Amino acid sequence: MDIASVLGAEASSKIQLMQMEMLSSVVDEVEEAAVKVAETGDPAYILELSPMALAMFNQSK
């Protein structure tokens, strides 16, 4: 393997790891808001989501 292939594979791996960490964070945030909505019945907690989490929440409908 040449150095370009190794560096490309490493960069790809790091990007995938960052994406997975971001998705995990968003899932945790949406779950937390869902629990608050379920406990209180107040859907306003959805508005407290970060823009990324809100976008993911809207896509799940």
Backbone as XML, in Angstrom:
<?xml version="1.0"?>
<chain id="A" units="angstrom">
  <residue number="1" name="MET">
    <atom name="N" x="0.840" y="-1.184" z="0.000"/>
    <atom name="CA" x="0.000" y="0.000" z="0.000"/>
    <atom name="C" x="0.881" y="1.242" z="0.000"/>
  </residue>
  <residue number="2" name="ASP">
    <atom name="N" x="0.461" y="2.219" z="-0.752"/>
    <atom name="CA" x="1.215" y="3.469" z="-0.749"/>
    <atom name="C" x="0.664" y="4.401" z="0.333"/>
  </residue>
  <residue number="3" name="ILE">
    <atom name="N" x="1.401" y="5.451" z="0.611"/>
    <atom name="CA" x="1.051" y="6.365" z="1.689"/>
    <atom name="C" x="-0.289" y="7.055" z="1.453"/>
  </residue>
  <residue number="4" name="ALA">
    <atom name="N" x="-0.613" y="7.363" z="0.200"/>
    <atom name="CA" x="-1.890" y="8.016" z="-0.111"/>
    <atom name="C" x="-3.066" y="7.106" z="0.251"/>
  </residue>
  <residue number="5" name="SER">
    <atom name="N" x="-2.935" y="5.841" z="0.001"/>
    <atom name="CA" x="-4.001" y="4.890" z="0.346"/>
    <atom name="C" x="-4.174" y="4.783" z="1.856"/>
  </residue>
  <residue number="6" name="VAL">
    <atom name="N" x="-3.057" y="4.719" z="2.559"/>
    <atom name="CA" x="-3.102" y="4.618" z="4.013"/>
    <atom name="C" x="-3.738" y="5.866" z="4.609"/>
  </residue>
  <residue number="7" name="LEU">
    <atom name="N" x="-3.304" y="7.051" z="4.152"/>
    <atom name="CA" x="-3.866" y="8.292" z="4.668"/>
    <atom name="C" x="-5.339" y="8.438" z="4.301"/>
  </residue>
  <residue number="8" name="GLY">
    <atom name="N" x="-5.696" y="8.020" z="3.105"/>
    <atom name="CA" x="-7.100" y="8.060" z="2.693"/>
    <atom name="C" x="-7.972" y="7.164" z="3.543"/>
  </residue>
  <residue number="9" name="ALA">
    <atom name="N" x="-7.491" y="5.975" z="3.837"/>
    <atom name="CA" x="-8.235" y="5.037" z="4.675"/>
    <atom name="C" x="-8.373" y="5.569" z="6.094"/>
  </residue>
  <residue number="10" name="GLU">
    <atom name="N" x="-7.310" y="6.167" z="6.608"/>
    <atom name="CA" x="-7.361" y="6.722" z="7.958"/>
    <atom name="C" x="-8.339" y="7.891" z="8.030"/>
  </residue>
  <residue number="11" name="ALA">
    <atom name="N" x="-8.307" y="8.765" z="7.028"/>
    <atom name="CA" x="-9.228" y="9.899" z="6.999"/>
    <atom name="C" x="-10.668" y="9.413" z="6.911"/>
  </residue>
  <residue number="12" name="SER">
    <atom name="N" x="-10.906" y="8.430" z="6.081"/>
    <atom name="CA" x="-12.248" y="7.874" z="5.937"/>
    <atom name="C" x="-12.731" y="7.275" z="7.254"/>
  </residue>
  <residue number="13" name="SER">
    <atom name="N" x="-11.855" y="6.574" z="7.933"/>
    <atom name="CA" x="-12.187" y="5.969" z="9.218"/>
    <atom name="C" x="-12.529" y="7.034" z="10.259"/>
  </residue>
  <residue number="14" name="LYS">
    <atom name="N" x="-11.739" y="8.104" z="10.303"/>
    <atom name="CA" x="-11.998" y="9.179" z="11.267"/>
    <atom name="C" x="-13.304" y="9.895" z="10.964"/>
  </residue>
  <residue number="15" name="ILE">
    <atom name="N" x="-13.611" y="10.076" z="9.692"/>
    <atom name="CA" x="-14.868" y="10.725" z="9.308"/>
    <atom name="C" x="-16.048" y="9.859" z="9.731"/>
  </residue>
  <residue number="16" name="GLN">
    <atom name="N" x="-15.950" y="8.556" z="9.512"/>
    <atom name="CA" x="-17.023" y="7.654" z="9.928"/>
    <atom name="C" x="-17.200" y="7.669" z="11.442"/>
  </residue>
  <residue number="17" name="LEU">
    <atom name="N" x="-16.111" y="7.710" z="12.185"/>
    <atom name="CA" x="-16.181" y="7.761" z="13.639"/>
    <atom name="C" x="-16.856" y="9.052" z="14.098"/>
  </residue>
  <residue number="18" name="MET">
    <atom name="N" x="-16.507" y="10.171" z="13.486"/>
    <atom name="CA" x="-17.126" y="11.454" z="13.840"/>
    <atom name="C" x="-18.620" y="11.428" z="13.524"/>
  </residue>
  <residue number="19" name="GLN">
    <atom name="N" x="-19.001" y="10.835" z="12.395"/>
    <atom name="CA" x="-20.412" y="10.741" z="12.043"/>
    <atom name="C" x="-21.169" y="9.891" z="13.056"/>
  </residue>
  <residue number="20" name="MET">
    <atom name="N" x="-20.588" y="8.789" z="13.458"/>
    <atom name="CA" x="-21.239" y="7.921" z="14.437"/>
    <atom name="C" x="-21.383" y="8.605" z="15.789"/>
  </residue>
  <residue number="21" name="GLU">
    <atom name="N" x="-20.365" y="9.349" z="16.204"/>
    <atom name="CA" x="-20.439" y="10.082" z="17.469"/>
    <atom name="C" x="-21.519" y="11.159" z="17.406"/>
  </residue>
  <residue number="22" name="MET">
    <atom name="N" x="-21.621" y="11.856" z="16.269"/>
    <atom name="CA" x="-22.626" y="12.887" z="16.100"/>
    <atom name="C" x="-24.027" y="12.286" z="16.123"/>
  </residue>
  <residue number="23" name="LEU">
    <atom name="N" x="-24.209" y="11.163" z="15.421"/>
    <atom name="CA" x="-25.509" y="10.505" z="15.418"/>
    <atom name="C" x="-25.891" y="10.010" z="16.811"/>
  </residue>
  <residue number="24" name="SER">
    <atom name="N" x="-24.936" y="9.488" z="17.531"/>
    <atom name="CA" x="-25.189" y="9.033" z="18.892"/>
    <atom name="C" x="-25.628" y="10.187" z="19.779"/>
  </residue>
  <residue number="25" name="SER">
    <atom name="N" x="-24.964" y="11.316" z="19.643"/>
    <atom name="CA" x="-25.313" y="12.501" z="20.416"/>
    <atom name="C" x="-26.723" y="12.984" z="20.080"/>
  </residue>
  <residue number="26" name="VAL">
    <atom name="N" x="-27.045" y="12.983" z="18.786"/>
    <atom name="CA" x="-28.375" y="13.419" z="18.350"/>
    <atom name="C" x="-29.446" y="12.464" z="18.876"/>
  </residue>
  <residue number="27" name="VAL">
    <atom name="N" x="-29.194" y="11.171" z="18.804"/>
    <atom name="CA" x="-30.157" y="10.190" z="19.304"/>
    <atom name="C" x="-30.391" y="10.391" z="20.797"/>
  </residue>
  <residue number="28" name="ASP">
    <atom name="N" x="-29.326" y="10.605" z="21.546"/>
    <atom name="CA" x="-29.455" y="10.843" z="22.985"/>
    <atom name="C" x="-30.291" y="12.088" z="23.254"/>
  </residue>
  <residue number="29" name="GLU">
    <atom name="N" x="-30.043" y="13.143" z="22.485"/>
    <atom name="CA" x="-30.766" y="14.398" z="22.661"/>
    <atom name="C" x="-32.260" y="14.230" z="22.350"/>
  </residue>
  <residue number="30" name="VAL">
    <atom name="N" x="-32.570" y="13.535" z="21.266"/>
    <atom name="CA" x="-33.967" y="13.316" z="20.891"/>
    <atom name="C" x="-34.656" y="12.430" z="21.926"/>
  </residue>
  <residue number="31" name="GLU">
    <atom name="N" x="-33.967" y="11.410" z="22.396"/>
    <atom name="CA" x="-34.543" y="10.535" z="23.428"/>
    <atom name="C" x="-34.853" y="11.312" z="24.697"/>
  </residue>
  <residue number="32" name="GLU">
    <atom name="N" x="-33.937" y="12.188" z="25.093"/>
    <atom name="CA" x="-34.134" y="12.993" z="26.293"/>
    <atom name="C" x="-35.357" y="13.900" z="26.135"/>
  </residue>
  <residue number="33" name="ALA">
    <atom name="N" x="-35.502" y="14.521" z="24.985"/>
    <atom name="CA" x="-36.659" y="15.376" z="24.734"/>
    <atom name="C" x="-37.939" y="14.547" z="24.720"/>
  </residue>
  <residue number="34" name="ALA">
    <atom name="N" x="-37.883" y="13.357" z="24.130"/>
    <atom name="CA" x="-39.068" y="12.497" z="24.079"/>
    <atom name="C" x="-39.524" y="12.095" z="25.473"/>
  </residue>
  <residue number="35" name="VAL">
    <atom name="N" x="-38.579" y="11.811" z="26.347"/>
    <atom name="CA" x="-38.929" y="11.454" z="27.723"/>
    <atom name="C" x="-39.597" y="12.641" z="28.418"/>
  </residue>
  <residue number="36" name="LYS">
    <atom name="N" x="-39.053" y="13.835" z="28.241"/>
    <atom name="CA" x="-39.646" y="15.028" z="28.851"/>
    <atom name="C" x="-41.053" y="15.273" z="28.326"/>
  </residue>
  <residue number="37" name="VAL">
    <atom name="N" x="-41.239" y="15.105" z="27.023"/>
    <atom name="CA" x="-42.571" y="15.286" z="26.439"/>
    <atom name="C" x="-43.531" y="14.240" z="27.002"/>
  </residue>
  <residue number="38" name="ALA">
    <atom name="N" x="-43.078" y="13.003" z="27.110"/>
    <atom name="CA" x="-43.924" y="11.931" z="27.630"/>
    <atom name="C" x="-44.285" y="12.169" z="29.095"/>
  </residue>
  <residue number="39" name="GLU">
    <atom name="N" x="-43.328" y="12.659" z="29.865"/>
    <atom name="CA" x="-43.574" y="12.887" z="31.296"/>
    <atom name="C" x="-44.492" y="14.073" z="31.550"/>
  </residue>
  <residue number="40" name="THR">
    <atom name="N" x="-44.315" y="15.129" z="30.778"/>
    <atom name="CA" x="-45.064" y="16.363" z="31.035"/>
    <atom name="C" x="-46.241" y="16.577" z="30.098"/>
  </residue>
  <residue number="41" name="GLY">
    <atom name="N" x="-46.201" y="15.951" z="28.928"/>
    <atom name="CA" x="-47.235" y="16.181" z="27.931"/>
    <atom name="C" x="-47.044" y="17.486" z="27.178"/>
  </residue>
  <residue number="42" name="ASP">
    <atom name="N" x="-45.923" y="18.164" z="27.412"/>
    <atom name="CA" x="-45.649" y="19.461" z="26.787"/>
    <atom name="C" x="-44.706" y="19.266" z="25.594"/>
  </residue>
  <residue number="43" name="PRO">
    <atom name="N" x="-45.213" y="19.449" z="24.368"/>
    <atom name="CA" x="-44.369" y="19.252" z="23.192"/>
    <atom name="C" x="-43.349" y="20.374" z="22.975"/>
  </residue>
  <residue number="44" name="ALA">
    <atom name="N" x="-43.361" y="21.394" z="23.801"/>
    <atom name="CA" x="-42.419" y="22.507" z="23.653"/>
    <atom name="C" x="-40.971" y="22.058" z="23.839"/>
  </residue>
  <residue number="45" name="TYR">
    <atom name="N" x="-40.761" y="20.931" z="24.496"/>
    <atom name="CA" x="-39.388" y="20.438" z="24.682"/>
    <atom name="C" x="-38.730" y="20.114" z="23.343"/>
  </residue>
  <residue number="46" name="ILE">
    <atom name="N" x="-39.519" y="19.827" z="22.331"/>
    <atom name="CA" x="-38.977" y="19.551" z="21.006"/>
    <atom name="C" x="-38.253" y="20.775" z="20.466"/>
  </residue>
  <residue number="47" name="LEU">
    <atom name="N" x="-38.749" y="21.953" z="20.803"/>
    <atom name="CA" x="-38.137" y="23.193" z="20.321"/>
    <atom name="C" x="-36.777" y="23.455" z="20.942"/>
  </residue>
  <residue number="48" name="GLU">
    <atom name="N" x="-36.440" y="22.755" z="22.004"/>
    <atom name="CA" x="-35.143" y="22.922" z="22.661"/>
    <atom name="C" x="-34.038" y="22.082" z="22.021"/>
  </residue>
  <residue number="49" name="LEU">
    <atom name="N" x="-34.404" y="21.273" z="21.040"/>
    <atom name="CA" x="-33.408" y="20.445" z="20.367"/>
    <atom name="C" x="-32.441" y="21.311" z="19.571"/>
  </residue>
  <residue number="50" name="SER">
    <atom name="N" x="-31.228" y="20.836" z="19.429"/>
    <atom name="CA" x="-30.248" y="21.524" z="18.596"/>
    <atom name="C" x="-30.723" y="21.470" z="17.143"/>
  </residue>
  <residue number="51" name="PRO">
    <atom name="N" x="-30.216" y="22.346" z="16.290"/>
    <atom name="CA" x="-30.647" y="22.320" z="14.883"/>
    <atom name="C" x="-30.448" y="20.952" z="14.223"/>
  </residue>
  <residue number="52" name="MET">
    <atom name="N" x="-29.345" y="20.291" z="14.506"/>
    <atom name="CA" x="-29.099" y="18.975" z="13.910"/>
    <atom name="C" x="-30.106" y="17.956" z="14.425"/>
  </residue>
  <residue number="53" name="ALA">
    <atom name="N" x="-30.357" y="17.957" z="15.723"/>
    <atom name="CA" x="-31.310" y="17.013" z="16.297"/>
    <atom name="C" x="-32.723" y="17.308" z="15.796"/>
  </residue>
  <residue number="54" name="LEU">
    <atom name="N" x="-33.061" y="18.574" z="15.677"/>
    <atom name="CA" x="-34.372" y="18.944" z="15.179"/>
    <atom name="C" x="-34.561" y="18.474" z="13.730"/>
  </residue>
  <residue number="55" name="ALA">
    <atom name="N" x="-33.536" y="18.619" z="12.926"/>
    <atom name="CA" x="-33.598" y="18.152" z="11.541"/>
    <atom name="C" x="-33.782" y="16.638" z="11.492"/>
  </residue>
  <residue number="56" name="MET">
    <atom name="N" x="-33.053" y="15.913" z="12.324"/>
    <atom name="CA" x="-33.184" y="14.465" z="12.357"/>
    <atom name="C" x="-34.567" y="14.063" z="12.859"/>
  </residue>
  <residue number="57" name="PHE">
    <atom name="N" x="-35.079" y="14.780" z="13.860"/>
    <atom name="CA" x="-36.406" y="14.516" z="14.397"/>
    <atom name="C" x="-37.463" y="14.712" z="13.310"/>
  </residue>
  <residue number="58" name="ASN">
    <atom name="N" x="-37.337" y="15.783" z="12.540"/>
    <atom name="CA" x="-38.302" y="16.073" z="11.480"/>
    <atom name="C" x="-38.252" y="15.018" z="10.379"/>
  </residue>
  <residue number="59" name="GLN">
    <atom name="N" x="-37.069" y="14.470" z="10.109"/>
    <atom name="CA" x="-36.946" y="13.438" z="9.087"/>
    <atom name="C" x="-37.562" y="12.120" z="9.527"/>
  </residue>
  <residue number="60" name="SER">
    <atom name="N" x="-37.686" y="11.914" z="10.822"/>
    <atom name="CA" x="-38.181" y="10.635" z="11.323"/>
    <atom name="C" x="-39.688" y="10.524" z="11.244"/>
  </residue>
  <residue number="61" name="LYS">
    <atom name="N" x="-40.367" y="11.599" z="10.917"/>
    <atom name="CA" x="-41.839" y="11.575" z="10.853"/>
    <atom name="C" x="-42.321" y="10.851" z="9.645"/>
  </residue>
</chain>
